[in-house]
């Protein structure tokens, strides 16, 4: 039982993948506005945990775009846009200026706190899939003690521009490239709820056990996400969590900056799950 | 004669490589300070030329670090540093925060002027050499009308951190990857002089013809560069220009933001060389 899962135990790269939700670290309704308080708390948590572990904890951070990039991507139709269309070309460039601005802010905040963060933009090495050399470099950075910070990006595939979401990157890195100890989603809510978190009587689902087929018992009712959220809300989060878990990699979801998030990061997983401070959702393979 | 050179005429990718000198677009003595006037002039030149050509001109920009990154790289010994050394790890991260800050400023300035610039950081796909997939993506971006903006970066090679200078990137892209129509170095001086440009009686050398061996007739006397210039000054520029030219690719050097620079960019090369407005150095293969 626990974090090693039942299947696919080979080829694990000892690390933790942390997804930093765009909605958690930015103010989603306000163009290109960081949530400094939440970002500061996340940075402090990573600093504490890296310090505790004497730098031995290997951490890769992937962040979404939040209020950076989404507006531009939507306005210019970057998702699935044609490279023959001048508006697509312009929108692609403007989207990337915006998402790389956020990436630089996250990397700067980490580095200023003494965490050796290294910003990595997929656009230069990812079309239909990531360049194998780039995955090797990422592992090399991780093994050397760096914290690579990858971000959702606009990339080109064939004659189209597409949005490579942070969640898609997490899926790929977790299931295909790294097979980490676990994946931690730091969200703007406490975890997966049985209905939209703001609804009356919404209950946090603490445990979702998925079958190898991806099926699970819990009922989850979804609301539609923010209008400018190109890459999906809670429904996508459940889908991604289930996808990773059914491949034998445990997924934790907690609120960014919360005590539960720190608890999950402090190598106390799976012990954190029985801790009073734990409040979040765990998605794991049944068995 | 002229821009097609005598040898290696195959596999040319129709584009121009523009090297934007770190010393030209930043104030080298002042930490992380852009020279907005020069950068603005360069952006305006690129805008004019892209507009003239109806977007058909394929341009890849490579810039140096100037007062971004050099201080940090020197302080922490990033050039040749060991990945086992915590100071190297820290210095690498800080150097990259600084150089990517400059890259973001250059890309933003171009994009705000309507030029679809795409920032590309080597760290994620370049160790001993660049990932072939990344070179394909770069060509795809170029062919689609984007202006990729690559920058001198800190990268890892084996168990060492090294500085991949903008000039090294230009050499590789020019000779190995693209074989462009010509390479334009936009500098903080008018070109190559027979002695340090600030010296009494310094004469601009308008033409350097190199043999296939790399030998050339002109005498050039060098001064040592700025103390924090990790990647060499005028001597390196001559060496790089000669290296590219001896492979059959013409090199032009002009002052960033000058009429000569605009003239060189306006597809009037090699016609620009007989133009009154031309003031710079051309390095080409003899014969």
Coordinates of C-alpha atoms in Angstrom, one line a residue:
Chain A
X1 CA 0.0 0.0 0.0
X2 CA 0.9 3.6 0.0
X3 CA 3.0 5.8 -2.2
X4 CA 4.7 3.1 -4.2
X5 CA 1.4 1.9 -5.7
X6 CA 0.7 -1.5 -6.9
X7 CA 1.9 -1.4 -10.5
X8 CA 4.6 0.3 -12.6
X9 CA 7.0 0.4 -9.7
X10 CA 10.0 0.5 -12.0
X11 CA 11.9 3.5 -13.4
X12 CA 10.8 5.9 -10.7
X13 CA 12.9 9.0 -10.4
X14 CA 13.0 10.0 -6.7
X15 CA 11.3 13.4 -6.7
X16 CA 8.0 15.1 -6.0
X17 CA 6.0 17.0 -8.7
X18 CA 4.3 20.0 -7.4
X19 CA 1.6 21.6 -9.5
X20 CA 1.0 25.2 -8.6
X21 CA -2.4 26.2 -9.8
X22 CA -2.7 29.3 -11.8
X23 CA -5.9 30.2 -9.9
X24 CA -4.0 29.8 -6.6
X25 CA -1.0 32.1 -7.3
X26 CA -2.8 34.8 -9.4
X27 CA -6.0 36.8 -9.0
X28 CA -7.9 35.2 -11.8
X29 CA -10.3 38.1 -12.6
X30 CA -7.5 40.7 -12.7
X31 CA -5.1 40.8 -15.8
X32 CA -1.6 39.7 -14.9
X33 CA -2.0 40.1 -11.1
X34 CA 0.0 37.9 -8.8
X35 CA -1.5 36.8 -5.4
X36 CA 1.7 37.7 -3.5
X37 CA 0.4 36.4 -0.3
X38 CA -0.3 32.8 -1.6
X39 CA 2.9 32.8 -3.7
X40 CA 4.9 33.9 -0.6
X41 CA 3.4 31.2 1.5
X42 CA 4.2 28.5 -1.1
X43 CA 7.8 29.8 -1.5
X44 CA 8.2 29.7 2.3
X45 CA 6.9 26.1 2.5
X46 CA 9.3 25.0 -0.2
X47 CA 12.2 26.8 1.5
X48 CA 11.3 25.1 4.9
X49 CA 11.1 21.7 3.3
X50 CA 14.3 22.0 1.3
X51 CA 16.1 23.2 4.4
X52 CA 14.7 20.3 6.5
X53 CA 15.9 17.8 3.9
X54 CA 19.3 19.4 3.6
X55 CA 18.5 20.0 -0.1
X56 CA 18.0 16.3 -0.7
X57 CA 14.3 16.6 -1.6
X58 CA 14.0 16.8 -5.4
X59 CA 11.2 19.0 -6.4
X60 CA 9.9 20.0 -9.8
X61 CA 7.3 22.8 -9.9
X62 CA 4.9 23.2 -12.7
X63 CA 2.6 26.2 -12.7
X64 CA -0.5 27.2 -14.6
X65 CA -1.1 30.6 -16.1
X66 CA -4.1 32.0 -14.1
X67 CA -4.6 35.6 -15.1
X68 CA -1.4 35.6 -17.2
X69 CA -1.8 34.4 -20.8
X70 CA -5.4 33.2 -20.6
X71 CA -6.8 36.5 -21.7
X72 CA -4.4 36.8 -24.7
X73 CA -4.8 33.1 -25.6
X74 CA -8.6 33.5 -25.7
X75 CA -8.7 36.8 -27.5
X76 CA -6.5 35.6 -30.3
X77 CA -7.7 32.0 -30.4
X78 CA -4.2 30.5 -29.8
X79 CA -5.7 27.1 -28.9
X80 CA -5.8 25.4 -32.3
X81 CA -4.9 28.6 -34.2
X82 CA -3.5 28.4 -37.7
X83 CA 0.2 29.4 -38.3
X84 CA -1.0 31.0 -41.6
X85 CA -3.1 33.5 -39.6
X86 CA -1.3 36.7 -38.7
X87 CA -3.6 37.1 -35.6
X88 CA -2.5 33.7 -34.4
X89 CA 1.1 34.6 -34.7
X90 CA 0.6 37.9 -32.8
X91 CA -1.6 36.1 -30.1
X92 CA 1.0 33.4 -29.7
X93 CA 3.8 35.9 -29.0
X94 CA 1.6 38.0 -26.7
X95 CA 0.5 34.9 -24.8
X96 CA 4.1 33.8 -24.3
X97 CA 5.2 37.3 -23.1
X98 CA 2.5 37.0 -20.4
X99 CA 3.1 33.4 -19.2
X100 CA 6.9 33.9 -19.2
X101 CA 6.3 37.0 -17.1
X102 CA 4.6 34.9 -14.5
X103 CA 7.3 32.2 -14.7
X104 CA 9.9 34.8 -14.1
X105 CA 8.0 36.1 -11.1
X106 CA 7.7 32.6 -9.6
X107 CA 11.4 31.8 -10.3
X108 CA 12.6 35.1 -8.9
X109 CA 10.5 34.7 -5.7
X110 CA 12.0 31.2 -5.1
X111 CA 15.5 32.3 -5.9
X112 CA 15.3 35.3 -3.6
X113 CA 14.3 32.9 -0.8
X114 CA 17.5 30.9 -1.5
X115 CA 15.9 28.1 -3.5
X116 CA 17.9 27.5 -6.7
X117 CA 15.0 27.7 -9.1
X118 CA 15.5 27.3 -12.9
X119 CA 12.7 28.5 -15.2
X120 CA 12.0 26.1 -18.1
X121 CA 9.7 27.1 -21.0
X122 CA 8.3 24.2 -23.0
X123 CA 8.0 26.2 -26.3
X124 CA 11.6 25.7 -27.2
X125 CA 11.6 21.9 -26.9
X126 CA 8.1 20.6 -27.0
X127 CA 5.9 20.0 -30.1
X128 CA 3.9 16.8 -30.3
X129 CA 6.0 15.6 -27.4
X130 CA 8.9 16.8 -25.3
X131 CA 12.5 16.4 -26.6
X132 CA 14.1 13.4 -24.8
X133 CA 17.3 15.5 -24.3
X134 CA 15.3 18.1 -22.5
X135 CA 13.8 15.5 -20.1
X136 CA 17.4 14.3 -19.5
X137 CA 18.4 17.9 -18.7
X138 CA 15.4 18.3 -16.4
X139 CA 16.5 15.1 -14.5
X140 CA 20.0 16.3 -14.3
X141 CA 18.9 19.7 -12.9
X142 CA 16.7 17.9 -10.3
X143 CA 19.5 15.5 -9.3
X144 CA 21.8 18.4 -8.9
X145 CA 19.5 20.1 -6.3
X146 CA 17.9 22.7 -8.6
X147 CA 14.1 23.2 -8.5
X148 CA 13.0 23.3 -12.2
X149 CA 10.0 25.5 -12.7
X150 CA 8.1 24.6 -15.8
X151 CA 5.0 26.5 -16.9
X152 CA 1.9 26.1 -19.1
X153 CA 3.0 27.5 -22.4
X154 CA 1.9 28.2 -26.0
X155 CA 3.7 25.7 -28.4
X156 CA 3.5 24.8 -32.0
X157 CA 2.3 21.5 -33.3
X158 CA 2.4 21.0 -37.1
X159 CA 0.7 24.0 -38.7
X160 CA -1.2 24.9 -35.4
X161 CA -0.5 26.8 -32.2
X162 CA -1.8 25.0 -29.1
X163 CA -1.9 25.7 -25.4
X164 CA 0.2 23.1 -23.5
X165 CA -1.5 23.4 -20.1
X166 CA 0.4 23.0 -16.8
X167 CA -1.8 20.0 -16.1
X168 CA -0.9 18.3 -19.3
X169 CA 2.8 18.9 -18.4
X170 CA 2.2 17.4 -15.0
X171 CA 0.6 14.3 -16.5
X172 CA 3.4 13.8 -18.9
X173 CA 6.2 14.4 -16.4
X174 CA 4.5 12.2 -13.8
X175 CA 3.4 9.2 -15.9
X176 CA 5.9 9.2 -18.8
X177 CA 9.1 11.0 -17.8
X178 CA 9.7 10.9 -14.0
X179 CA 7.2 8.6 -12.1
X180 CA 7.7 10.7 -8.9
X181 CA 7.0 9.6 -5.3
X182 CA 3.8 11.5 -5.5
X183 CA 2.2 14.5 -7.2
X184 CA 0.9 17.4 -5.1
X185 CA -1.6 19.8 -6.6
X186 CA -1.6 23.1 -4.8
X187 CA -5.0 24.6 -5.5
X188 CA -7.2 27.6 -4.6
X189 CA -9.5 25.2 -2.8
X190 CA -8.9 22.5 -0.2
X191 CA -9.3 19.6 -2.5
X192 CA -12.1 17.8 -4.5
X193 CA -15.6 18.5 -3.2
X194 CA -18.7 16.5 -3.9
X195 CA -20.2 19.6 -5.5
X196 CA -18.8 23.1 -6.4
X197 CA -16.9 24.2 -3.2
X198 CA -18.9 27.4 -2.8
X199 CA -22.2 25.5 -2.8
X200 CA -24.3 24.9 0.3
X201 CA -23.3 21.7 2.1
X202 CA -20.3 21.0 -0.2
X203 CA -18.2 18.2 1.4
X204 CA -14.5 17.7 0.9
X205 CA -13.8 14.2 -0.5
X206 CA -10.8 13.0 1.4
X207 CA -10.1 9.8 -0.5
X208 CA -10.7 8.7 -4.0
X209 CA -9.6 5.2 -4.9
X210 CA -9.5 4.6 -8.6
X211 CA -9.5 1.3 -10.4
X212 CA -7.0 0.5 -13.1
X213 CA -9.7 1.4 -15.6
X214 CA -10.0 4.9 -14.1
X215 CA -13.4 4.3 -12.5
X216 CA -14.1 5.4 -9.0
X217 CA -17.1 5.4 -6.7
X218 CA -17.4 9.0 -5.5
X219 CA -20.0 11.3 -7.1
X220 CA -18.6 14.7 -8.0
X221 CA -20.8 17.4 -9.4
X222 CA -19.1 20.1 -11.5
X223 CA -19.8 23.8 -12.1
X224 CA -18.4 25.5 -15.2
X225 CA -15.1 27.2 -14.6
X226 CA -14.0 30.8 -15.1
X227 CA -14.8 32.2 -18.5
X228 CA -11.1 32.8 -19.4
X229 CA -9.8 29.6 -18.0
X230 CA -8.6 28.0 -21.2
X231 CA -7.5 24.8 -19.6
X232 CA -10.5 23.7 -17.5
X233 CA -11.3 23.8 -13.8
X234 CA -12.2 21.2 -11.2
X235 CA -13.5 18.7 -13.6
X236 CA -10.1 18.7 -15.4
X237 CA -8.4 18.4 -12.0
X238 CA -10.3 15.2 -11.1
X239 CA -9.6 13.8 -14.5
X240 CA -5.9 14.5 -14.3
X241 CA -5.7 13.2 -10.8
X242 CA -7.4 10.0 -11.8
X243 CA -5.2 9.6 -14.8
X244 CA -2.0 9.9 -12.7
X245 CA -3.4 7.7 -9.9
X246 CA -4.5 4.9 -12.2
X247 CA -0.9 4.6 -13.3
X248 CA 0.1 3.9 -9.7
X249 CA 1.3 7.3 -8.6
X250 CA -0.5 8.9 -5.7
X251 CA -2.0 12.3 -6.0
X252 CA -2.6 14.8 -3.2
X253 CA -4.6 17.9 -3.6
X254 CA -4.4 20.7 -1.0
X255 CA -4.9 24.4 -0.7
X256 CA -1.8 26.4 -1.7
X257 CA -0.2 28.0 1.4
X258 CA -2.2 25.9 3.9
X259 CA -0.8 23.9 6.8
X260 CA -2.0 20.8 4.9
X261 CA 0.1 21.7 1.9
X262 CA 3.2 22.1 4.1
X263 CA 2.4 18.8 5.8
X264 CA 2.1 17.0 2.5
X265 CA 5.5 18.5 1.4
X266 CA 7.3 17.5 4.5
X267 CA 8.1 14.0 3.5
X268 CA 5.5 12.9 6.0
X269 CA 3.4 11.5 3.2
X270 CA 1.6 9.1 3.6
X271 CA 1.8 9.8 7.4
X272 CA 0.3 13.3 6.8
X273 CA -3.0 11.7 5.9
X274 CA -3.6 10.6 9.5
X275 CA -2.3 14.0 10.8
X276 CA -4.8 16.5 12.3
X277 CA -3.3 19.1 10.0
X278 CA -4.1 17.3 6.9
X279 CA -7.1 18.6 5.0
X280 CA -7.2 17.7 1.4
X281 CA -7.9 14.9 -1.2
X282 CA -5.9 11.9 -1.9
X283 CA -6.4 10.0 -5.2
X284 CA -4.7 6.6 -5.4
X285 CA -4.9 3.3 -7.1
X286 CA -7.3 0.9 -5.5
X287 CA -6.0 -2.5 -4.3
Chain B
X1 CA 30.9 36.8 -55.1
X2 CA 28.8 38.2 -52.4
X3 CA 26.5 36.8 -49.8
X4 CA 26.3 33.3 -51.1
X5 CA 30.0 32.8 -50.5
X6 CA 32.2 30.3 -52.3
X7 CA 31.8 27.1 -50.4
X8 CA 29.2 25.2 -48.3
X9 CA 26.4 26.7 -50.4
X10 CA 24.1 23.8 -49.6
X11 CA 21.5 23.5 -46.8
X12 CA 21.1 27.2 -46.3
X13 CA 18.0 28.3 -44.4
X14 CA 16.8 31.6 -45.8
X15 CA 17.2 33.9 -42.8
X16 CA 19.4 36.5 -41.1
X17 CA 21.0 36.0 -37.7
X18 CA 21.2 39.2 -35.7
X19 CA 23.5 39.3 -32.7
X20 CA 22.5 42.0 -30.3
X21 CA 25.5 42.8 -28.2
X22 CA 25.0 42.8 -24.5
X23 CA 27.2 45.9 -24.3
X24 CA 25.0 47.7 -26.9
X25 CA 21.6 47.2 -25.2
X26 CA 22.6 47.5 -21.6
X27 CA 24.7 49.9 -19.6
X28 CA 27.6 47.6 -18.8
X29 CA 28.8 49.3 -15.7
X30 CA 25.4 49.4 -14.1
X31 CA 23.8 46.3 -12.7
X32 CA 20.8 45.1 -14.7
X33 CA 20.3 48.4 -16.5
X34 CA 18.8 48.5 -20.0
X35 CA 19.9 51.1 -22.6
X36 CA 16.3 51.9 -23.5
X37 CA 17.4 54.3 -26.3
X38 CA 19.5 51.8 -28.2
X39 CA 17.1 48.9 -27.6
X40 CA 14.2 51.1 -28.8
X41 CA 16.2 52.0 -32.0
X42 CA 16.9 48.4 -32.7
X43 CA 13.3 47.4 -32.2
X44 CA 12.2 50.2 -34.5
X45 CA 14.7 49.0 -37.2
X46 CA 13.4 45.5 -37.0
X47 CA 9.8 46.7 -37.2
X48 CA 10.5 48.8 -40.3
X49 CA 12.3 46.0 -42.0
X50 CA 9.7 43.3 -41.2
X51 CA 7.0 45.7 -42.4
X52 CA 8.9 46.5 -45.6
X53 CA 9.2 42.8 -46.4
X54 CA 5.6 42.0 -45.6
X55 CA 6.8 39.7 -42.8
X56 CA 8.8 37.6 -45.3
X57 CA 12.2 38.4 -43.7
X58 CA 13.1 35.6 -41.4
X59 CA 15.1 37.0 -38.5
X60 CA 16.5 35.3 -35.5
X61 CA 17.9 37.5 -32.7
X62 CA 20.6 36.3 -30.3
X63 CA 21.5 38.7 -27.5
X64 CA 24.3 38.8 -24.9
X65 CA 24.0 39.5 -21.3
X66 CA 25.7 42.9 -20.8
X67 CA 25.1 44.0 -17.2
X68 CA 22.6 41.2 -16.7
X69 CA 24.0 37.9 -15.5
X70 CA 27.7 38.8 -15.8
X71 CA 28.0 40.1 -12.2
X72 CA 26.3 37.0 -10.8
X73 CA 28.2 34.6 -13.0
X74 CA 31.5 36.1 -12.0
X75 CA 30.7 36.3 -8.3
X76 CA 29.7 32.7 -8.0
X77 CA 32.2 31.3 -10.6
X78 CA 29.4 29.8 -12.8
X79 CA 31.8 29.3 -15.7
X80 CA 33.2 25.9 -15.0
X81 CA 31.6 25.6 -11.6
X82 CA 31.0 22.2 -10.0
X83 CA 27.5 20.9 -9.5
X84 CA 28.6 19.5 -6.1
X85 CA 29.2 23.1 -4.9
X86 CA 26.2 24.8 -3.3
X87 CA 27.6 28.2 -4.3
X88 CA 27.6 27.1 -7.9
X89 CA 24.0 26.0 -7.7
X90 CA 23.0 29.3 -6.2
X91 CA 25.0 31.3 -8.7
X92 CA 23.6 29.4 -11.6
X93 CA 20.0 30.1 -10.5
X94 CA 20.8 33.8 -9.8
X95 CA 22.6 34.2 -13.2
X96 CA 19.6 32.7 -15.0
X97 CA 17.1 35.0 -13.2
X98 CA 19.1 37.9 -14.4
X99 CA 19.6 36.9 -18.0
X100 CA 16.0 35.8 -18.4
X101 CA 15.0 39.2 -17.1
X102 CA 16.9 40.8 -19.9
X103 CA 15.4 38.3 -22.4
X104 CA 11.9 39.1 -21.2
X105 CA 12.6 42.8 -21.6
X106 CA 13.9 42.4 -25.2
X107 CA 11.0 40.1 -26.2
X108 CA 8.4 42.4 -24.6
X109 CA 9.8 45.5 -26.4
X110 CA 9.7 43.7 -29.8
X111 CA 6.2 42.3 -29.2
X112 CA 4.8 45.6 -28.0
X113 CA 6.1 47.1 -31.4
X114 CA 4.0 44.4 -33.2
X115 CA 6.9 42.0 -33.9
X116 CA 6.0 38.5 -32.9
X117 CA 9.0 37.7 -30.8
X118 CA 9.4 34.3 -29.0
X119 CA 11.9 34.1 -26.2
X120 CA 14.0 30.9 -26.2
X121 CA 16.3 30.0 -23.3
X122 CA 19.0 27.4 -24.1
X123 CA 19.2 26.0 -20.6
X124 CA 16.3 23.6 -21.2
X125 CA 17.6 22.0 -24.4
X126 CA 21.4 22.6 -24.6
X127 CA 24.1 20.7 -22.8
X128 CA 27.2 19.6 -24.9
X129 CA 25.1 20.6 -27.9
X130 CA 21.6 21.8 -28.8
X131 CA 18.8 19.3 -29.1
X132 CA 18.1 18.6 -32.7
X133 CA 14.3 18.8 -32.0
X134 CA 14.8 22.3 -30.6
X135 CA 16.7 23.4 -33.8
X136 CA 13.7 22.0 -35.8
X137 CA 11.3 24.0 -33.6
X138 CA 13.4 27.1 -34.1
X139 CA 13.3 26.7 -37.8
X140 CA 9.6 26.1 -37.7
X141 CA 9.1 29.3 -35.7
X142 CA 11.3 31.2 -38.2
X143 CA 9.4 29.8 -41.2
X144 CA 6.1 30.8 -39.6
X145 CA 7.1 34.5 -39.2
X146 CA 8.1 34.6 -35.6
X147 CA 11.3 36.3 -34.5
X148 CA 13.0 33.8 -32.0
X149 CA 15.0 35.7 -29.4
X150 CA 17.7 33.4 -28.0
X151 CA 20.0 34.6 -25.2
X152 CA 23.4 33.8 -23.7
X153 CA 22.6 31.5 -20.8
X154 CA 24.0 29.4 -18.0
X155 CA 23.7 25.7 -18.9
X156 CA 24.9 22.4 -17.5
X157 CA 27.5 20.1 -19.1
X158 CA 28.3 16.9 -17.3
X159 CA 29.1 17.8 -13.7
X160 CA 29.8 21.4 -14.5
X161 CA 27.9 24.7 -15.0
X162 CA 29.1 26.7 -18.0
X163 CA 28.2 30.0 -19.6
X164 CA 26.9 29.5 -23.1
X165 CA 27.7 33.0 -24.6
X166 CA 25.5 34.7 -27.2
X167 CA 28.4 34.6 -29.5
X168 CA 28.8 30.8 -29.1
X169 CA 25.1 30.5 -29.9
X170 CA 25.5 32.7 -33.0
X171 CA 28.5 30.6 -34.2
X172 CA 26.5 27.3 -33.8
X173 CA 23.3 28.6 -35.3
X174 CA 25.2 30.2 -38.2
X175 CA 27.6 27.5 -39.2
X176 CA 25.9 24.3 -38.0
X177 CA 22.2 24.8 -37.8
X178 CA 21.0 27.5 -40.2
X179 CA 23.6 28.8 -42.6
X180 CA 21.8 32.1 -42.9
X181 CA 22.1 34.7 -45.7
X182 CA 24.4 36.7 -43.4
X183 CA 25.1 37.4 -39.8
X184 CA 24.8 41.0 -38.5
X185 CA 26.5 41.9 -35.2
X186 CA 24.9 45.0 -33.7
X187 CA 27.6 46.4 -31.4
X188 CA 28.3 49.3 -29.1
X189 CA 31.0 50.5 -31.6
X190 CA 30.9 51.0 -35.4
X191 CA 32.8 47.8 -36.2
X192 CA 36.3 46.4 -36.0
X193 CA 39.1 49.0 -35.5
X194 CA 42.8 48.6 -36.0
X195 CA 43.3 49.4 -32.3
X196 CA 40.9 50.0 -29.4
X197 CA 38.2 52.3 -30.7
X198 CA 38.7 54.9 -28.1
X199 CA 42.4 55.2 -28.9
X200 CA 43.9 58.2 -30.8
X201 CA 43.8 57.6 -34.5
X202 CA 41.8 54.4 -34.4
X203 CA 40.7 53.5 -37.9
X204 CA 37.6 51.5 -38.7
X205 CA 38.5 48.4 -40.8
X206 CA 35.8 48.2 -43.5
X207 CA 36.7 44.9 -45.0
X208 CA 38.4 41.8 -43.7
X209 CA 38.8 39.0 -46.1
X210 CA 39.7 35.7 -44.5
X211 CA 41.3 32.6 -46.0
X212 CA 39.7 29.2 -45.5
X213 CA 42.4 28.6 -42.8
X214 CA 41.0 31.6 -40.9
X215 CA 44.1 33.8 -41.7
X216 CA 43.6 37.5 -42.7
X217 CA 46.0 40.4 -43.5
X218 CA 44.7 43.2 -41.3
X219 CA 46.5 43.9 -38.0
X220 CA 44.1 44.5 -35.1
X221 CA 45.4 45.5 -31.7
X222 CA 43.2 44.6 -28.7
X223 CA 42.7 46.1 -25.3
X224 CA 41.4 44.0 -22.4
X225 CA 37.6 44.2 -22.0
X226 CA 35.4 45.1 -19.1
X227 CA 36.3 43.3 -15.9
X228 CA 32.9 41.6 -15.6
X229 CA 32.6 40.7 -19.2
X230 CA 32.7 36.9 -18.9
X231 CA 32.5 36.2 -22.6
X232 CA 35.2 38.4 -24.1
X233 CA 35.2 41.8 -26.0
X234 CA 36.5 42.9 -29.4
X235 CA 39.0 40.1 -29.7
X236 CA 36.3 37.5 -29.3
X237 CA 34.2 39.4 -31.9
X238 CA 37.0 39.3 -34.5
X239 CA 37.5 35.6 -33.7
X240 CA 33.8 34.8 -34.0
X241 CA 33.4 36.8 -37.2
X242 CA 36.4 35.1 -38.8
X243 CA 35.1 31.7 -37.7
X244 CA 31.7 32.3 -39.4
X245 CA 33.2 33.9 -42.5
X246 CA 35.7 31.2 -43.2
X247 CA 32.7 28.8 -43.4
X248 CA 31.4 30.9 -46.3
X249 CA 28.8 33.1 -44.4
X250 CA 29.3 36.8 -44.6
X251 CA 29.5 38.8 -41.4
X252 CA 28.6 42.4 -41.0
X253 CA 29.3 44.5 -37.9
X254 CA 27.6 47.8 -37.3
X255 CA 26.6 50.0 -34.4
X256 CA 23.3 49.1 -32.9
X257 CA 20.6 51.7 -33.7
X258 CA 22.8 53.3 -36.4
X259 CA 21.7 54.1 -40.0
X260 CA 24.3 51.6 -41.1
X261 CA 22.6 48.9 -39.0
X262 CA 19.2 49.7 -40.6
X263 CA 20.8 49.7 -44.0
X264 CA 22.3 46.3 -43.5
X265 CA 19.0 44.9 -42.3
X266 CA 17.0 46.3 -45.3
X267 CA 17.8 43.4 -47.6
X268 CA 20.1 45.8 -49.4
X269 CA 23.1 43.8 -48.4
X270 CA 25.5 43.5 -50.2
X271 CA 24.3 46.7 -51.9
X272 CA 24.5 48.6 -48.6
X273 CA 28.3 48.2 -48.7
X274 CA 28.6 50.8 -51.4
X275 CA 26.0 53.0 -49.8
X276 CA 27.0 56.3 -48.2
X277 CA 25.1 55.3 -45.1
X278 CA 27.1 52.2 -44.6
X279 CA 29.7 52.4 -41.9
X280 CA 30.8 49.2 -40.5
X281 CA 33.0 46.1 -41.0
X282 CA 32.4 43.2 -43.4
X283 CA 34.1 40.0 -42.8
X284 CA 34.0 37.5 -45.7
X285 CA 35.7 34.6 -47.3
X286 CA 38.4 35.6 -49.7
X287 CA 38.3 34.5 -53.3

